[in-house]
Structure formats: structure tokens, C-alpha cells
């Protein structure tokens, strides 16, 4: 008997979801996504369930992202497979359900929260992060772009922070994530269980449910320490407010100090095409509804799912062969044409629309 990849329990009026692939850092499979969408409409309508709590099994991760290795294998072994088409559609439907969820959606993030994991936490009403929390939207590292509603939440962060996080795959700890509003509070790992128990006995009913949940969480929250972002924001705003990736690189090159040179060196390793489509994604998604954003991101994701795209090469180099030496096409930002970028924003055969 293999263990279930995702566990659903109802107790003390909470719908509790546990992502249960600890050896794979709880990376989301299509099966886990489908099971969530099967259970959640019922939980949303069930008056005996007052809130949903989401957590990851094991002691390392909340959720490291989507199961991109599964997508890679399909692209390699089964050119007519449907996983590529259905994985993103079904994942984005869950992201949208969380964004619109009618009850508190509380993520207890006691470890790594990246990519697809962020899509399960950041759109909910509440998320708490422990000292083990590590955030990133790392998709430009593997030739993809920051999806799962990255176009929505990244464009609503202060100044050019969203552009910076999206392009560089930069990692944040709890203090910076609280400062940026990516999570609501810091709760020590050792107190997460107590917080879950307190939510179980709390009254979370009525139109005030979110404020009641805030109060319960506040009872377990503590100071995450000093954030580092406030001191970096002037540099981030100066260098990452730009019309093109080339302009950002030029600004970083001219920016004095070690920090900017480190960011430039990081950018130069990432997929130039990914960075170009990501900048265009953020431009197009700014001030759009959540649903419009997901339609744009679905088109982008479908464009990335070809065996000749950087995504295939990125997953190979970083996660499958692990040689850490992706060969990007094109290899430099100067060789990325407007037509290459534009191709990622065209309607697709199975477009994702919400009513
Ligand atoms: C960028 C990503 C992902 C990544 C690494 C990146 C991602 C993802 C994983 C991942 C990590 C551990 C696993 C696993 C997948 O890594 O989305 O199955 O065990 O899921 O640089 O976007």
C-alpha cells in the first residue's frame, strides 16, 4: 500500500488538508490538485466547516512547487499526452478557488514555500510562516515564469519588489515575507500545533470570520526579527523599474556595491526568454482581475510546454540530470525578439476562462 499524496480530515469544524509527499518536498502532482478540487466545493458549502487549514507533511517543506518532473517525463516520453494541458488548468482553477474562498483559508507554512506552493498559500485569507519558512518564485531558474497567480500578487507588492522577486528567483525568510505582506505573521515552528488546536476551538463563524482568525493567530505570533528588504528597496526600485530586461541588467551593472553585482550575476544564469516573458507578464497583469491573470498565465504555460522550450531544458539541467548547466535558447537577452515574447500571449485551443 502506498500512502496517499494528500490527506483530508474534518475535525473540530476545520477542514484540514495535509500535502503528503515529504520526500518530494510536497511538490504538487496533478492527482493532488484534482483531489483538492473534488473536496473543496463541498467544504465551502458545508455549514459545519468553519475554515480550511493547509499544511505540509514532514519537517522540511510546506510545498516546493508543481511536480515539474512529471511534466518533463511526459514531454520526453509521450508527445500526445494531456498532462501538460490539464495540469496547469486544474492547478489554476484551485488557485482561483482559494482566492475566492468564502471561508478563512489558513496556511501553516513550516518550511519551504515556492512556486506552486505559494499559489496555495498567498491567495488565501491567512498564512503564517515559521523560522523554517523559505519563499521564492524560482521559475525563471527552470525556464518557466512565476505562474499560479504570480501576475496577481507580485504586481501588488511595494515598488519594484515583485519584478525583482519574479526575475531573480530571490529567496525570502519570514521577516521579509511579513514585511512585504506575502505572509501575515510569524509563528514559531514549535507553536504551529498549538495554533491548529486553538483554531479548532475558536469561533470562526459569521461575516467577521477573517477578523476572528486574525485574533487567534495573533495569540501565537512573535517577532520574526528585522527584515532586510527596507534597506534594499531603494536599489531594487532603481534597478528593477525598467522597460526591458536588458535595461535592468544595464542599471545593475552601473549600480555601485556588491549586492547589485550579485543580482546581476544571478540574472545572467537564468533563462533569457523566461525573464523576457516574465517582465511582459507583470506588465500585462498589473491591475487585472485574478481571473484575467489566470487566463494570461494559462496561455503562457501552454507556450512553455514544447520540447524545444527552455522549460524542458531547465527541468533537465536543474532537477533531472542535475548538471546545473542549462543551454538556454536563445542564449542571451539581446537575442530574444518581440515575436518570441508575443507568441506566449496568444489564445490557445483550450483557453482557460472563468465566468
Ligand atoms: C524552480 C521550480 C521548481 C523547482 C526548482 C526550481 C519547482 C519544483 C521543484 C521541486 C523540488 C523538489 C522536488 C520536486 C520538485 O523544484 O516548481 O519534485 O522533490 O516543484 O529551480 O519552479
Coordinates of C-alpha atoms in Angstrom, one line a residue, residues 110-353:
X110 CA 6.6 25.4 8.4
X111 CA 9.3 25.2 5.7
X112 CA 9.9 25.7 2.0
X113 CA 7.1 27.5 0.1
X114 CA 8.0 28.1 -3.5
X115 CA 6.3 28.3 -6.9
X116 CA 3.1 26.2 -6.8
X117 CA 3.2 26.2 -3.0
X118 CA 2.9 29.9 -3.0
X119 CA -0.1 29.6 -5.2
X120 CA -1.8 27.6 -2.4
X121 CA -0.9 30.0 0.4
X122 CA -0.6 33.6 -0.9
X123 CA -4.2 33.9 -2.3
X124 CA -5.8 32.6 0.9
X125 CA -7.1 34.8 3.7
X126 CA -4.3 33.9 6.2
X127 CA -0.9 32.5 6.1
X128 CA 1.7 32.1 8.9
X129 CA 5.4 31.3 8.5
X130 CA 7.8 29.7 10.9
X131 CA 11.5 30.2 11.3
X132 CA 11.9 27.4 8.7
X133 CA 10.0 29.4 6.1
X134 CA 11.8 30.0 2.8
X135 CA 9.9 31.7 0.0
X136 CA 10.7 32.0 -3.7
X137 CA 9.1 32.2 -7.1
X138 CA 12.0 30.3 -8.7
X139 CA 10.5 29.6 -12.1
X140 CA 13.0 31.6 -14.2
X141 CA 15.6 29.2 -12.9
X142 CA 13.9 26.4 -14.9
X143 CA 12.8 28.3 -18.0
X144 CA 9.3 28.9 -16.8
X145 CA 7.7 32.1 -15.4
X146 CA 6.1 32.9 -12.0
X147 CA 2.6 31.5 -12.5
X148 CA -0.1 30.3 -10.1
X149 CA -1.2 33.9 -9.8
X150 CA 2.3 35.4 -9.7
X151 CA 1.0 38.0 -12.1
X152 CA -1.6 39.0 -9.5
X153 CA 0.3 39.1 -6.2
X154 CA 3.7 40.1 -7.4
X155 CA 2.3 43.2 -9.2
X156 CA 0.7 44.3 -5.9
X157 CA 3.9 44.3 -3.8
X158 CA 5.6 47.5 -2.9
X159 CA 7.6 49.3 -5.6
X160 CA 9.6 47.1 -7.9
X161 CA 9.8 44.2 -5.4
X162 CA 7.5 41.9 -7.4
X163 CA 9.6 42.4 -10.6
X164 CA 12.7 41.8 -8.6
X165 CA 11.4 38.6 -7.0
X166 CA 10.0 37.3 -10.3
X167 CA 13.1 37.8 -12.4
X168 CA 15.8 36.8 -9.9
X169 CA 14.1 33.9 -8.1
X170 CA 15.4 35.7 -4.9
X171 CA 14.6 33.9 -1.6
X172 CA 12.9 35.5 1.4
X173 CA 12.8 34.4 5.0
X174 CA 9.9 35.0 7.3
X175 CA 10.8 38.6 8.5
X176 CA 11.0 39.9 4.9
X177 CA 7.9 38.0 3.8
X178 CA 5.9 39.5 6.7
X179 CA 7.3 42.9 5.9
X180 CA 6.2 42.5 2.2
X181 CA 2.8 41.2 3.1
X182 CA 3.4 37.8 1.5
X183 CA 2.5 36.2 4.8
X184 CA 0.6 37.6 7.7
X185 CA 2.5 36.6 10.7
X186 CA 5.5 34.7 12.1
X187 CA 4.5 31.7 14.3
X188 CA 7.4 29.6 15.7
X189 CA 7.5 26.0 14.3
X190 CA 7.1 24.7 17.9
X191 CA 3.8 26.5 18.3
X192 CA 2.1 25.6 15.0
X193 CA 0.4 22.6 16.6
X194 CA -1.0 24.7 19.4
X195 CA -2.2 27.3 16.8
X196 CA -4.0 24.5 15.0
X197 CA -5.6 23.4 18.2
X198 CA -6.7 27.0 19.0
X199 CA -8.3 27.3 15.6
X200 CA -10.2 24.1 16.3
X201 CA -11.8 25.5 19.5
X202 CA -12.2 29.1 18.1
X203 CA -15.5 30.6 17.0
X204 CA -14.8 31.5 13.3
X205 CA -18.4 31.9 12.3
X206 CA -20.2 34.8 10.5
X207 CA -19.1 37.7 8.4
X208 CA -16.4 38.5 10.9
X209 CA -14.7 35.1 10.4
X210 CA -11.5 36.5 9.0
X211 CA -11.0 39.0 11.8
X212 CA -11.7 36.3 14.4
X213 CA -9.0 34.1 12.7
X214 CA -6.6 37.1 12.8
X215 CA -7.1 37.3 16.6
X216 CA -6.4 33.6 17.1
X217 CA -3.2 33.8 15.0
X218 CA -2.1 37.0 16.8
X219 CA -2.1 35.0 20.1
X220 CA 0.7 32.7 18.7
X221 CA 2.6 35.2 16.6
X222 CA 6.0 36.5 17.6
X223 CA 8.6 38.9 16.3
X224 CA 10.3 37.4 13.2
X225 CA 13.4 39.7 13.6
X226 CA 14.5 42.5 11.4
X227 CA 13.6 42.5 7.7
X228 CA 16.4 43.1 5.3
X229 CA 14.2 44.5 2.4
X230 CA 13.7 48.0 3.7
X231 CA 17.4 48.8 3.3
X232 CA 17.4 47.2 -0.2
X233 CA 14.2 48.7 -1.6
X234 CA 15.9 51.9 -2.9
X235 CA 18.3 49.8 -5.0
X236 CA 15.5 47.4 -6.0
X237 CA 13.3 50.2 -7.2
X238 CA 16.1 52.0 -9.0
X239 CA 17.3 48.9 -10.9
X240 CA 14.1 46.9 -11.5
X241 CA 11.9 49.7 -12.7
X242 CA 12.6 49.4 -16.4
X243 CA 11.1 48.7 -19.8
X244 CA 13.2 45.7 -20.6
X245 CA 15.4 43.0 -19.1
X246 CA 18.4 44.5 -20.9
X247 CA 17.7 47.8 -19.3
X248 CA 17.6 46.2 -15.8
X249 CA 20.9 44.5 -16.5
X250 CA 22.4 47.8 -17.6
X251 CA 21.2 49.5 -14.5
X252 CA 22.6 46.8 -12.2
X253 CA 25.9 47.0 -13.9
X254 CA 26.1 50.7 -13.2
X255 CA 24.8 50.3 -9.6
X256 CA 27.7 50.6 -7.0
X257 CA 28.1 47.9 -4.4
X258 CA 28.4 44.2 -4.0
X259 CA 24.7 43.4 -3.7
X260 CA 23.7 44.7 -7.2
X261 CA 26.6 42.9 -8.8
X262 CA 25.5 39.7 -7.1
X263 CA 21.9 40.1 -8.5
X264 CA 23.3 40.8 -12.0
X265 CA 25.4 37.6 -11.8
X266 CA 22.3 35.7 -10.8
X267 CA 20.2 37.1 -13.7
X268 CA 22.9 36.2 -16.2
X269 CA 22.5 32.5 -15.3
X270 CA 18.7 32.4 -15.8
X271 CA 16.7 31.8 -18.9
X272 CA 16.7 35.0 -21.0
X273 CA 13.4 34.0 -22.6
X274 CA 11.8 33.3 -19.2
X275 CA 12.9 36.7 -17.9
X276 CA 11.5 38.5 -21.0
X277 CA 8.1 36.8 -20.9
X278 CA 8.0 37.3 -17.1
X279 CA 8.5 41.1 -17.5
X280 CA 5.8 41.2 -20.1
X281 CA 3.5 39.0 -17.8
X282 CA 3.9 41.5 -15.0
X283 CA 3.2 44.4 -17.4
X284 CA 0.0 42.8 -18.7
X285 CA -1.3 41.5 -15.4
X286 CA -0.9 44.8 -13.4
X287 CA -4.4 46.0 -12.4
X288 CA -6.1 43.0 -14.0
X289 CA -8.6 40.8 -12.1
X290 CA -7.4 37.4 -10.7
X291 CA -9.4 35.6 -13.4
X292 CA -7.9 37.6 -16.3
X293 CA -4.5 37.0 -14.8
X294 CA -5.1 33.2 -14.8
X295 CA -6.2 33.3 -18.5
X296 CA -3.0 35.1 -19.4
X297 CA -0.8 32.7 -17.4
X298 CA -2.5 29.6 -18.9
X299 CA -1.7 30.8 -22.4
X300 CA 1.9 31.4 -21.3
X301 CA 2.1 28.0 -19.6
X302 CA 0.9 26.3 -22.8
X303 CA 3.5 28.1 -24.9
X304 CA 6.2 26.8 -22.5
X305 CA 5.2 23.1 -22.8
X306 CA 7.0 22.3 -26.0
X307 CA 10.1 20.0 -26.1
X308 CA 12.1 22.8 -27.7
X309 CA 11.3 25.4 -25.0
X310 CA 13.7 26.4 -22.2
X311 CA 11.3 24.8 -19.7
X312 CA 12.2 21.3 -20.9
X313 CA 15.9 22.1 -20.8
X314 CA 15.7 23.9 -17.4
X315 CA 14.0 20.9 -15.7
X316 CA 16.5 18.6 -17.3
X317 CA 19.5 20.6 -16.1
X318 CA 18.3 21.5 -12.6
X319 CA 16.1 18.7 -11.5
X320 CA 16.6 15.6 -13.7
X321 CA 20.2 15.3 -14.8
X322 CA 21.3 17.9 -12.2
X323 CA 24.3 19.1 -14.2
X324 CA 23.2 22.7 -13.3
X325 CA 24.2 23.7 -16.9
X326 CA 21.1 24.6 -18.9
X327 CA 21.7 25.6 -22.5
X328 CA 19.2 28.4 -23.0
X329 CA 17.6 29.2 -26.4
X330 CA 18.2 31.9 -27.2
X331 CA 21.3 32.2 -25.1
X332 CA 21.3 35.9 -24.4
X333 CA 18.7 38.6 -23.7
X334 CA 19.7 40.6 -26.8
X335 CA 18.7 37.6 -29.0
X336 CA 15.1 37.4 -27.5
X337 CA 12.8 39.0 -30.2
X338 CA 9.5 40.7 -29.5
X339 CA 7.8 38.0 -31.6
X340 CA 9.2 35.3 -29.3
X341 CA 7.7 37.0 -26.3
X342 CA 4.4 37.8 -28.1
X343 CA 3.9 34.1 -29.0
X344 CA 3.4 33.4 -25.3
X345 CA 0.3 35.7 -25.1
X346 CA -1.8 34.3 -27.9
X347 CA -5.1 32.5 -27.4
X348 CA -4.7 28.7 -27.2
X349 CA -7.0 25.9 -28.3
X350 CA -8.2 25.1 -24.8
X351 CA -8.2 28.6 -23.3
X352 CA -8.9 28.9 -19.6
X353 CA -11.8 31.3 -18.9

